[in-house]
Amino acid sequence: MPYNTDAIVHEKQVVINDTTAAGSTSGSLVVAGGLSTKDTYVTGHVAVNNVKITPNLNDIVHEQQAVLLPDRGTFTDITDFYFLNSAANSFRAQINVTVSAGISKYALHEIHGIYKNSGWMITSSFTGDLTGVTFDIKDTTDATGNNIGQLQYKNSNIGGTTTTIRYRATTTAPPGSSPTGSTGIINNTSGPFVANALIYANTVNTLASTDIIYNADVFTIAGTSRLLGQNANEFTSFSNGGAITSMGDISAAKKVIVGQKIGIATTAPGYELDVRGDIHFSGDLYQNGSLFSAGGGGSSVWNTVGTTGNIYYTKGNVGIGNTSPTVALDVTGSIKASSSISAGSANITNFTSTSITSGSAKVTDIVSSNITAATLIATTGLTTGTARITDIVNTNITTGTARATDIISTNLTSGSAKFTDIVSSNITAATLIATTGLTTGTARITDIVNTNITTGTARATDIISTNLTSGSAKVTDIVSSNITAATLIATTGLTTGTARITDIVNTNIT
């Protein structure tokens, strides 16, 4: 018979518990075509062409065989050859006897038995050889306590011979009883029926509390029933293996609970969810109950901007190298940037660099204990609101305006220093050297100590200098309590509107 791809194939057993009366077009199982089976057990009625051929419960329709022991002088039971008192009132048995020896013997015995108030009795006749085998019946009980008529034998054949019997029997049932001893449905677990083999039978007459239906190509488990696959085989491929294999799509209306790992496009998942390929979802992604990535309208801590590829963080601070960040970006360790770093405000305890180059550096407030640089270049100027610097060492500083409350330096050396306006309460320097001169519009200085000062107007409380030399020194007003100079030389003259000098000590005044 060719294999039908639309057929339902069951490994073990199908049990139908419907009690619809059997007919030519009705019953629990109706087959329009032929029916092919191997061993078939029927505990109800069987009809062929509307002729019932159902055997009685105690009939022996299928021929049985037994080998008799030799040299048996007392009656011995023939196993499985008996009749239940409750199911059989009489019987007719045919027994074929074969004795295999030097000269074989054959006989056919016919035994009639009847059950009377006094018990079972039989009459026996045979056709054939005298085989040395005789039969009898005795009243007894089986292992479960049922009253039975047990067939027995004697065998006078000695050792070296083999005595084999083959037998059948038909019975009549006691008056008023059902010949089959049943109600016409499967009501026991005898024969090939195996409890729990395919569908669990929770009583002798039912299989489950609700229906299990196959109709219109749909297998339905109704109500509270469950489908339990206890096959423990490991998954082997996409087409075979495991307890349940589906060759098509699977749809679940509610939850799917998986006890171990889920593999998608992989037969050996290494994680709770192992996907070989891309993942796409339209909802949100949560981590430990917190929204991690938003895609379904939620508010995520990580977000992207359109198709630009930019990503931004919306909650708290980001810590790198530490678990308790105190600012927006808190880094424990070094930072390396191949390009520029931009900041609105920079508070740095110690800044050490070989070279800092900037087209324009505009800083509102610089507070630093130490800035050391081999080269500090500001191409368009260095402008500060407040500059508090302990030590500046540089070759050239050029600025439009420098306003400082206090500049204290051991040595300020400059190739060229040009200031439009200097306003300071105190400038103290061991050496102030200007190779091309120091030129200012207005200089208001409390204390000037220098080798050479050239100025248009100088108003000073105290000028102390070892040597004041000038090609031309023109001062509108000099007010000083003390001018002390080893040499005061004015090559073209010293001209003042008013000169109030308490003490002039000089070697030569010209």
Short mmCIF file of C-alpha atoms in Angstrom, two decimals:
data_model
loop_
_atom_site.label_atom_id
_atom_site.label_comp_id
_atom_site.label_asym_id
_atom_site.label_seq_id
_atom_site.Cartn_x
_atom_site.Cartn_y
_atom_site.Cartn_z
CA MET A 1 0.00 0.00 0.00
CA PRO A 2 1.56 3.39 -0.96
CA TYR A 3 2.25 5.91 1.79
CA ASN A 4 -0.33 8.69 2.01
CA THR A 5 1.22 12.05 2.98
CA ASP A 6 -2.18 13.26 4.22
CA ALA A 7 -2.59 10.29 6.56
CA ILE A 8 -2.39 10.58 10.33
CA VAL A 9 0.43 8.40 11.63
CA HIS A 10 0.38 7.32 15.29
CA GLU A 11 3.29 5.46 16.82
CA LYS A 12 1.25 3.56 19.40
CA GLN A 13 -2.51 3.64 19.80
CA VAL A 14 -5.75 5.43 18.94
CA VAL A 15 -8.75 4.85 21.21
CA ILE A 16 -12.26 5.96 20.19
CA ASN A 17 -14.73 6.02 23.09
CA ASP A 18 -17.86 6.96 21.15
CA THR A 19 -20.90 4.70 21.82
CA THR A 20 -22.79 5.38 18.58
CA ALA A 21 -24.52 2.20 17.41
CA ALA A 22 -22.70 0.45 14.58
CA GLY A 23 -24.29 0.30 11.14
CA SER A 24 -23.32 0.37 7.48
CA THR A 25 -22.87 4.17 7.63
CA SER A 26 -22.68 4.87 11.36
CA GLY A 27 -20.50 4.10 14.32
CA SER A 28 -17.44 5.41 16.10
CA LEU A 29 -15.20 4.70 13.08
CA VAL A 30 -16.70 4.70 9.59
CA VAL A 31 -14.44 3.76 6.67
CA ALA A 32 -15.83 4.26 3.17
CA GLY A 33 -13.07 2.21 1.58
CA GLY A 34 -11.24 -0.89 2.62
CA LEU A 35 -9.74 -1.39 6.05
CA SER A 36 -6.35 -3.03 6.43
CA THR A 37 -5.21 -4.19 9.86
CA LYS A 38 -2.79 -6.66 11.36
CA ASP A 39 -4.01 -8.08 14.69
CA THR A 40 -7.52 -6.88 15.54
CA TYR A 41 -9.14 -7.24 18.93
CA VAL A 42 -12.88 -6.60 19.22
CA THR A 43 -14.61 -6.80 22.57
CA GLY A 44 -17.99 -5.85 21.14
CA HIS A 45 -20.08 -7.17 18.26
CA VAL A 46 -18.86 -7.93 14.73
CA ALA A 47 -21.19 -8.13 11.73
CA VAL A 48 -20.39 -9.05 8.12
CA ASN A 49 -23.09 -8.26 5.53
CA ASN A 50 -25.45 -7.64 8.45
CA VAL A 51 -24.71 -11.13 9.79
CA LYS A 52 -23.34 -11.04 13.31
CA ILE A 53 -20.29 -13.25 13.64
CA THR A 54 -19.39 -12.23 17.16
CA PRO A 55 -17.97 -15.17 19.14
CA ASN A 56 -19.04 -15.85 22.69
CA LEU A 57 -16.78 -14.59 25.45
CA ASN A 58 -15.36 -18.06 26.23
CA ASP A 59 -15.12 -19.38 22.66
CA ILE A 60 -11.69 -20.59 21.52
CA VAL A 61 -11.88 -19.49 17.88
CA HIS A 62 -8.16 -18.98 17.37
CA GLU A 63 -6.55 -22.43 17.35
CA GLN A 64 -4.34 -23.13 20.35
CA GLN A 65 -1.47 -25.61 20.86
CA ALA A 66 -0.01 -27.44 23.84
CA VAL A 67 2.73 -30.08 24.29
CA LEU A 68 1.74 -32.82 26.74
CA LEU A 69 4.20 -34.31 29.19
CA PRO A 70 5.03 -38.01 28.60
CA ASP A 71 4.23 -40.85 30.95
CA ARG A 72 1.48 -39.01 32.91
CA GLY A 73 -0.58 -41.58 34.87
CA THR A 74 -2.66 -38.95 36.68
CA PHE A 75 -4.80 -36.22 35.12
CA THR A 76 -2.80 -33.03 34.47
CA ASP A 77 -4.18 -29.54 33.61
CA ILE A 78 -3.93 -28.23 30.03
CA THR A 79 -2.97 -24.61 30.59
CA ASP A 80 -5.42 -22.03 29.11
CA PHE A 81 -7.93 -24.77 28.19
CA TYR A 82 -10.84 -24.02 30.51
CA PHE A 83 -14.37 -22.54 30.55
CA LEU A 84 -15.85 -19.92 32.89
CA ASN A 85 -18.99 -21.07 34.65
CA SER A 86 -20.44 -17.54 34.38
CA ALA A 87 -19.78 -17.20 30.61
CA ALA A 88 -20.28 -20.75 29.25
CA ASN A 89 -23.02 -23.27 29.90
CA SER A 90 -21.78 -25.85 27.42
CA PHE A 91 -19.00 -26.33 24.86
CA ARG A 92 -17.88 -28.44 21.95
CA ALA A 93 -14.13 -28.85 21.48
CA GLN A 94 -12.02 -30.40 18.75
CA ILE A 95 -8.58 -31.72 19.73
CA ASN A 96 -6.02 -32.98 17.26
CA VAL A 97 -3.46 -35.36 18.85
CA THR A 98 -0.09 -36.09 17.26
CA VAL A 99 2.42 -38.52 18.81
CA SER A 100 5.84 -38.25 17.23
CA ALA A 101 7.87 -41.46 17.68
CA GLY A 102 9.35 -44.28 15.62
CA ILE A 103 5.84 -44.89 14.40
CA SER A 104 3.78 -41.70 14.66
CA LYS A 105 0.12 -41.79 15.71
CA TYR A 106 -2.71 -39.40 14.88
CA ALA A 107 -6.22 -38.90 16.27
CA LEU A 108 -9.02 -36.31 16.25
CA HIS A 109 -11.00 -36.12 19.49
CA GLU A 110 -14.34 -34.35 19.82
CA ILE A 111 -15.37 -33.48 23.37
CA HIS A 112 -18.82 -32.27 24.42
CA GLY A 113 -19.15 -30.60 27.81
CA ILE A 114 -22.13 -29.44 29.89
CA TYR A 115 -22.38 -27.57 33.16
CA LYS A 116 -24.95 -29.03 35.59
CA ASN A 117 -25.82 -28.28 39.18
CA SER A 118 -23.38 -30.98 40.20
CA GLY A 119 -20.63 -29.44 38.05
CA TRP A 120 -19.01 -30.05 34.68
CA MET A 121 -19.18 -33.36 32.81
CA ILE A 122 -17.93 -34.40 29.34
CA THR A 123 -18.27 -37.14 26.73
CA SER A 124 -15.41 -37.88 24.35
CA SER A 125 -15.07 -39.65 21.02
CA PHE A 126 -12.20 -39.87 18.55
CA THR A 127 -11.27 -40.87 15.04
CA GLY A 128 -7.81 -42.27 14.22
CA ASP A 129 -5.12 -44.14 16.10
CA LEU A 130 -5.04 -45.20 19.71
CA THR A 131 -2.67 -42.47 20.86
CA GLY A 132 -2.55 -43.32 24.58
CA VAL A 133 -4.06 -39.88 25.43
CA THR A 134 -7.35 -39.50 27.34
CA PHE A 135 -9.20 -36.38 28.52
CA ASP A 136 -11.31 -35.30 31.52
CA ILE A 137 -12.65 -32.09 33.15
CA LYS A 138 -12.67 -30.98 36.77
CA ASP A 139 -14.43 -28.23 38.69
CA THR A 140 -12.00 -25.70 40.22
CA THR A 141 -11.26 -21.96 40.51
CA ASP A 142 -8.78 -19.81 38.60
CA ALA A 143 -6.21 -17.42 40.10
CA THR A 144 -8.83 -14.68 40.58
CA GLY A 145 -11.41 -16.96 42.21
CA ASN A 146 -13.71 -17.54 39.21
CA ASN A 147 -15.39 -20.97 39.03
CA ILE A 148 -14.15 -22.81 35.94
CA GLY A 149 -14.18 -26.19 34.20
CA GLN A 150 -10.51 -27.16 33.65
CA LEU A 151 -9.60 -29.63 30.83
CA GLN A 152 -7.05 -32.32 31.85
CA TYR A 153 -5.19 -35.21 30.21
CA LYS A 154 -3.36 -38.52 30.80
CA ASN A 155 -0.52 -39.60 28.51
CA SER A 156 0.84 -43.19 28.47
CA ASN A 157 3.52 -42.43 25.87
CA ILE A 158 6.98 -42.77 27.39
CA GLY A 159 10.03 -40.61 27.03
CA GLY A 160 11.45 -40.21 23.56
CA THR A 161 8.04 -39.37 22.14
CA THR A 162 6.42 -35.96 21.64
CA THR A 163 2.68 -35.54 22.13
CA THR A 164 1.20 -32.33 20.67
CA ILE A 165 -2.43 -31.24 20.73
CA ARG A 166 -4.16 -28.48 18.72
CA TYR A 167 -7.64 -27.44 19.88
CA ARG A 168 -10.62 -25.13 19.29
CA ALA A 169 -13.94 -24.72 21.13
CA THR A 170 -17.33 -23.06 20.80
CA THR A 171 -19.62 -22.33 23.70
CA THR A 172 -23.17 -21.42 24.58
CA ALA A 173 -23.78 -18.81 27.25
CA PRO A 174 -25.99 -19.27 30.33
CA PRO A 175 -29.65 -18.29 29.86
CA GLY A 176 -30.34 -14.51 30.10
CA SER A 177 -26.68 -13.46 29.78
CA SER A 178 -24.94 -11.49 27.04
CA PRO A 179 -23.02 -13.90 24.81
CA THR A 180 -20.08 -11.52 24.69
CA GLY A 181 -20.12 -10.71 28.37
CA SER A 182 -19.85 -6.97 27.54
CA THR A 183 -21.97 -3.96 26.56
CA GLY A 184 -20.60 -3.63 23.04
CA ILE A 185 -17.95 -0.98 23.78
CA ILE A 186 -14.36 -1.06 24.96
CA ASN A 187 -14.78 -1.57 28.67
CA ASN A 188 -11.57 -3.21 29.76
CA THR A 189 -7.80 -2.98 29.37
CA SER A 190 -7.24 -6.55 28.27
CA GLY A 191 -5.77 -7.61 24.96
CA PRO A 192 -3.55 -5.02 23.25
CA PHE A 193 -4.97 -2.00 25.07
CA VAL A 194 -2.14 -0.26 26.95
CA ALA A 195 -3.15 2.32 29.53
CA ASN A 196 -1.52 5.74 28.93
CA ALA A 197 0.00 4.50 25.64
CA LEU A 198 -1.47 7.37 23.63
CA ILE A 199 -4.42 8.87 25.50
CA TYR A 200 -4.88 8.46 29.23
CA ALA A 201 -8.07 6.65 30.23
CA ASN A 202 -9.14 8.02 33.61
CA THR A 203 -11.97 5.49 33.92
CA VAL A 204 -12.74 2.23 32.18
CA ASN A 205 -15.37 3.89 29.96
CA THR A 206 -13.91 7.35 29.27
CA LEU A 207 -10.62 8.71 28.05
CA ALA A 208 -10.71 12.29 29.36
CA SER A 209 -13.00 14.81 30.99
CA THR A 210 -13.35 16.76 27.72
CA ASP A 211 -13.26 15.99 24.03
CA ILE A 212 -10.16 15.43 21.95
CA ILE A 213 -11.25 15.99 18.35
CA TYR A 214 -9.73 15.72 14.89
CA ASN A 215 -12.06 17.42 12.44
CA ALA A 216 -11.52 19.29 9.17
CA ASP A 217 -7.74 18.83 9.39
CA VAL A 218 -7.68 20.34 12.92
CA PHE A 219 -6.61 18.39 16.02
CA THR A 220 -8.38 20.05 19.00
CA ILE A 221 -7.87 19.54 22.73
CA ALA A 222 -10.82 21.19 24.42
CA GLY A 223 -11.48 22.59 27.86
CA THR A 224 -8.83 21.99 30.51
CA SER A 225 -7.19 19.05 28.73
CA ARG A 226 -3.45 19.19 28.01
CA LEU A 227 -1.09 17.73 25.45
CA LEU A 228 1.99 16.37 27.22
CA GLY A 229 5.02 15.20 25.26
CA GLN A 230 7.34 13.19 27.50
CA ASN A 231 9.80 12.16 24.82
CA ALA A 232 13.19 13.25 26.20
CA ASN A 233 15.11 13.04 22.92
CA GLU A 234 17.44 15.96 22.20
CA PHE A 235 16.79 18.25 19.25
CA THR A 236 18.72 16.95 16.25
CA SER A 237 17.66 19.01 13.22
CA PHE A 238 15.04 21.41 11.96
CA SER A 239 12.91 18.55 10.61
CA ASN A 240 13.16 15.82 13.23
CA GLY A 241 13.88 15.38 16.92
CA GLY A 242 12.59 16.42 20.32
CA ALA A 243 9.28 15.59 21.95
CA ILE A 244 7.16 17.69 19.55
CA THR A 245 8.18 18.46 15.96
CA SER A 246 6.24 20.80 13.68
CA MET A 247 7.00 20.89 9.97
CA GLY A 248 4.99 24.11 9.55
CA ASP A 249 4.32 27.33 11.46
CA ILE A 250 3.30 27.29 15.14
CA SER A 251 0.79 29.77 16.59
CA ALA A 252 0.28 30.36 20.33
CA ALA A 253 -2.59 32.59 21.46
CA LYS A 254 -1.20 33.02 24.98
CA LYS A 255 2.04 32.45 26.89
CA VAL A 256 4.80 30.06 25.86
CA ILE A 257 6.89 28.83 28.80
CA VAL A 258 10.32 27.36 28.02
CA GLY A 259 12.29 25.72 30.82
CA GLN A 260 15.72 25.91 29.21
CA LYS A 261 17.18 27.59 26.12
CA ILE A 262 15.59 28.85 22.90
CA GLY A 263 17.57 28.56 19.67
CA ILE A 264 16.54 30.39 16.49
CA ALA A 265 18.34 29.12 13.36
CA THR A 266 20.65 27.10 15.62
CA THR A 267 20.41 23.54 16.96
CA ALA A 268 22.76 24.18 19.89
CA PRO A 269 21.74 27.37 21.74
CA GLY A 270 24.34 28.48 24.27
CA TYR A 271 22.21 31.15 25.94
CA GLU A 272 18.61 31.49 27.16
CA LEU A 273 17.89 33.15 23.79
CA ASP A 274 20.41 32.37 21.03
CA VAL A 275 19.67 33.91 17.63
CA ARG A 276 21.82 33.36 14.54
CA GLY A 277 20.78 36.38 12.50
CA ASP A 278 19.17 39.81 12.86
CA ILE A 279 16.61 40.78 15.53
CA HIS A 280 13.77 43.22 14.83
CA PHE A 281 11.07 44.35 17.26
CA SER A 282 8.70 47.31 17.38
CA GLY A 283 8.29 47.55 21.18
CA ASP A 284 10.57 48.65 24.02
CA LEU A 285 13.57 46.79 25.48
CA TYR A 286 13.76 46.48 29.29
CA GLN A 287 16.70 45.46 31.47
CA ASN A 288 15.80 44.30 35.01
CA GLY A 289 12.49 46.16 34.74
CA SER A 290 14.04 49.46 33.58
CA LEU A 291 13.54 50.77 30.05
CA PHE A 292 16.82 50.27 28.18
CA SER A 293 15.87 51.05 24.59
CA ALA A 294 12.64 52.61 23.35
CA GLY A 295 11.00 51.60 20.12
CA GLY A 296 7.33 51.44 20.94
CA GLY A 297 6.68 54.93 22.34
CA GLY A 298 8.44 54.60 25.71
CA SER A 299 11.12 56.92 27.09
CA SER A 300 14.54 55.30 26.94
CA VAL A 301 17.71 56.34 28.77
CA TRP A 302 19.56 55.72 25.46
CA ASN A 303 18.17 57.28 22.28
CA THR A 304 19.21 57.85 18.69
CA VAL A 305 18.64 60.94 16.56
CA GLY A 306 16.86 60.05 13.31
CA THR A 307 19.19 58.48 10.77
CA THR A 308 22.28 60.46 11.86
CA GLY A 309 23.65 57.60 13.93
CA ASN A 310 24.07 59.89 16.97
CA ILE A 311 23.19 58.48 20.38
CA TYR A 312 22.45 60.31 23.60
CA TYR A 313 21.86 59.46 27.27
CA THR A 314 19.03 61.10 29.23
CA LYS A 315 19.37 59.91 32.83
CA GLY A 316 22.01 60.62 35.46
CA ASN A 317 25.78 60.71 35.02
CA VAL A 318 28.08 58.46 33.01
CA GLY A 319 31.01 56.91 34.86
CA ILE A 320 34.04 55.39 33.12
CA GLY A 321 36.30 53.50 35.49
CA ASN A 322 34.07 54.25 38.49
CA THR A 323 30.61 53.27 39.73
CA SER A 324 29.66 56.61 41.37
CA PRO A 325 30.00 59.40 38.78
CA THR A 326 29.50 62.88 40.27
CA VAL A 327 29.34 64.88 37.00
CA ALA A 328 27.87 64.28 33.55
CA LEU A 329 31.06 62.48 32.43
CA ASP A 330 33.29 61.20 35.24
CA VAL A 331 36.44 59.43 34.05
CA THR A 332 38.88 57.64 36.34
CA GLY A 333 42.01 57.36 34.22
CA SER A 334 43.49 59.03 31.15
CA ILE A 335 41.63 60.61 28.21
CA LYS A 336 43.09 60.56 24.70
CA ALA A 337 41.60 62.69 21.93
CA SER A 338 43.05 62.75 18.41
CA SER A 339 41.16 65.99 17.65
CA SER A 340 40.00 68.99 19.72
CA ILE A 341 38.24 69.13 23.09
CA SER A 342 35.66 71.93 23.66
CA ALA A 343 34.48 73.00 27.12
CA GLY A 344 32.44 75.91 28.48
CA SER A 345 34.38 75.85 31.76
CA ALA A 346 37.59 74.00 32.64
CA ASN A 347 38.76 73.61 36.25
CA ILE A 348 42.17 71.93 36.20
CA THR A 349 44.45 71.45 39.18
CA ASN A 350 47.55 70.64 37.14
CA PHE A 351 47.86 71.13 33.37
CA THR A 352 51.14 69.98 31.80
CA SER A 353 51.66 70.10 28.04
CA THR A 354 54.59 70.38 25.65
CA SER A 355 52.68 72.55 23.17
CA ILE A 356 49.26 74.21 23.19
CA THR A 357 48.27 75.98 19.96
CA SER A 358 45.02 77.91 19.55
CA GLY A 359 43.72 80.30 16.88
CA SER A 360 41.69 82.15 19.51
CA ALA A 361 41.52 81.33 23.20
CA LYS A 362 38.85 83.27 25.12
CA VAL A 363 38.56 82.32 28.74
CA THR A 364 36.40 84.12 31.31
CA ASP A 365 38.26 82.81 34.33
CA ILE A 366 41.51 80.86 34.59
CA VAL A 367 42.46 79.65 38.05
CA SER A 368 45.62 77.58 38.17
CA SER A 369 48.47 77.00 40.57
CA ASN A 370 50.95 76.21 37.80
CA ILE A 371 50.90 76.47 33.99
CA THR A 372 54.10 75.27 32.34
CA ALA A 373 54.45 75.30 28.58
CA ALA A 374 57.42 75.25 26.23
CA THR A 375 55.43 77.30 23.72
CA LEU A 376 52.19 79.22 24.32
CA ILE A 377 50.91 80.78 21.08
CA ALA A 378 47.76 82.88 20.72
CA THR A 379 47.53 84.04 17.09
CA THR A 380 44.79 86.65 17.62
CA GLY A 381 45.28 87.48 21.26
CA LEU A 382 44.84 86.16 24.76
CA THR A 383 41.90 87.83 26.53
CA THR A 384 40.97 87.10 30.13
CA GLY A 385 38.53 88.61 32.60
CA THR A 386 40.72 87.64 35.53
CA ALA A 387 44.15 86.02 35.37
CA ARG A 388 45.65 84.82 38.63
CA ILE A 389 48.91 83.16 37.75
CA THR A 390 51.77 82.39 40.11
CA ASP A 391 54.45 82.00 37.43
CA ILE A 392 54.49 82.89 33.72
CA VAL A 393 57.56 81.98 31.71
CA ASN A 394 57.33 82.82 28.02
CA THR A 395 59.28 84.34 25.13
CA ASN A 396 56.64 86.74 23.84
CA ILE A 397 53.29 87.93 25.23
CA THR A 398 51.29 90.37 23.10
CA THR A 399 47.89 91.65 24.23
CA GLY A 400 45.63 94.63 23.62
CA THR A 401 44.59 95.07 27.26
CA ALA A 402 45.91 93.37 30.39
CA ARG A 403 44.26 94.24 33.69
CA ALA A 404 45.71 92.49 36.70
CA THR A 405 45.43 93.30 40.38
CA ASP A 406 48.75 91.73 41.26
CA ILE A 407 51.48 90.39 39.00
CA ILE A 408 54.42 89.01 40.93
CA SER A 409 57.22 87.41 39.02
CA THR A 410 60.85 86.74 39.70
CA ASN A 411 61.74 87.29 36.07
CA LEU A 412 59.54 88.60 33.27
CA THR A 413 61.53 88.47 30.03
CA SER A 414 60.10 89.52 26.71
CA GLY A 415 61.55 90.25 23.29
CA SER A 416 58.81 92.82 22.69
CA ALA A 417 56.08 93.83 25.14
CA LYS A 418 53.55 96.34 23.85
CA PHE A 419 50.63 97.31 26.11
CA THR A 420 47.98 99.91 25.26
CA ASP A 421 46.89 100.33 28.86
CA ILE A 422 48.39 98.89 32.06
CA VAL A 423 46.60 99.54 35.35
CA SER A 424 48.19 97.88 38.34
CA SER A 425 48.64 98.60 42.02
CA ASN A 426 51.97 96.79 42.25
CA ILE A 427 54.49 95.43 39.76
CA THR A 428 57.50 93.85 41.38
CA ALA A 429 60.27 92.34 39.31
CA ALA A 430 63.90 91.66 40.01
CA THR A 431 64.68 92.36 36.36
CA LEU A 432 62.43 93.93 33.72
CA ILE A 433 64.14 93.97 30.34
CA ALA A 434 62.63 95.46 27.22
CA THR A 435 65.10 95.18 24.35
CA THR A 436 63.37 97.82 22.20
CA GLY A 437 61.86 99.83 25.00
CA LEU A 438 58.78 99.88 27.22
CA THR A 439 56.21 102.31 25.83
CA THR A 440 52.95 103.21 27.56
CA GLY A 441 50.38 105.99 27.18
CA THR A 442 49.78 106.25 30.93
CA ALA A 443 51.60 104.45 33.72
CA ARG A 444 50.42 104.74 37.32
CA ILE A 445 52.81 102.76 39.38
CA THR A 446 53.34 102.82 43.14
CA ASP A 447 56.83 101.37 42.96
CA ILE A 448 59.09 101.02 39.94
CA VAL A 449 62.46 99.39 40.28
CA ASN A 450 64.19 99.12 36.93
CA THR A 451 67.37 99.80 35.04
CA ASN A 452 65.82 101.82 32.23
CA ILE A 453 62.37 103.46 32.04
CA THR A 454 61.19 105.55 29.09
CA THR A 455 57.71 107.07 29.28
CA GLY A 456 55.72 110.06 28.09
CA THR A 457 54.19 110.66 31.52
CA ALA A 458 55.34 109.04 34.73
CA ARG A 459 53.62 109.66 38.03
CA ALA A 460 55.37 107.77 40.75
CA THR A 461 55.59 108.11 44.52
CA ASP A 462 59.02 106.57 44.67
CA ILE A 463 61.47 105.95 41.84
CA ILE A 464 64.63 104.15 42.82
CA SER A 465 67.04 103.32 40.05
CA THR A 466 70.74 102.73 39.73
CA ASN A 467 70.85 104.50 36.39
CA LEU A 468 68.12 106.57 34.71
CA THR A 469 69.30 107.38 31.20
CA SER A 470 67.16 109.03 28.57
CA GLY A 471 67.81 110.85 25.33
CA SER A 472 64.85 113.08 26.17
CA ALA A 473 62.85 112.97 29.36
CA LYS A 474 59.87 115.28 29.33
CA VAL A 475 57.68 115.15 32.36
CA THR A 476 54.77 117.53 32.99
CA ASP A 477 54.58 116.93 36.69
CA ILE A 478 56.98 115.02 38.93
CA VAL A 479 55.96 114.66 42.52
CA SER A 480 58.30 112.58 44.59
CA SER A 481 59.43 112.46 48.18
CA ASN A 482 62.76 110.94 47.24
CA ILE A 483 64.70 110.61 44.00
CA THR A 484 67.96 108.79 44.45
CA ALA A 485 70.14 108.05 41.48
CA ALA A 486 73.86 107.45 41.08
CA THR A 487 73.70 109.17 37.69
CA LEU A 488 70.88 111.27 36.24
CA ILE A 489 71.66 112.20 32.65
CA ALA A 490 69.40 114.18 30.40
CA THR A 491 71.23 114.76 27.14
CA THR A 492 68.90 117.54 25.95
CA GLY A 493 67.73 118.76 29.32
CA LEU A 494 65.33 118.07 32.14
CA THR A 495 62.17 120.09 31.82
CA THR A 496 59.38 120.11 34.40
CA GLY A 497 56.45 122.38 35.12
CA THR A 498 56.79 121.83 38.86
CA ALA A 499 59.53 119.98 40.67
CA ARG A 500 59.09 119.36 44.37
CA ILE A 501 62.00 117.37 45.63
CA THR A 502 62.88 117.04 49.30
CA ASP A 503 66.29 115.54 48.82
CA ILE A 504 68.39 115.25 45.69
CA VAL A 505 71.63 113.43 46.08
CA ASN A 506 73.59 113.15 42.86
CA THR A 507 77.12 113.42 41.61
CA ASN A 508 76.25 115.36 38.53
CA ILE A 509 73.07 117.07 37.48
CA THR A 510 73.09 118.68 34.03
#
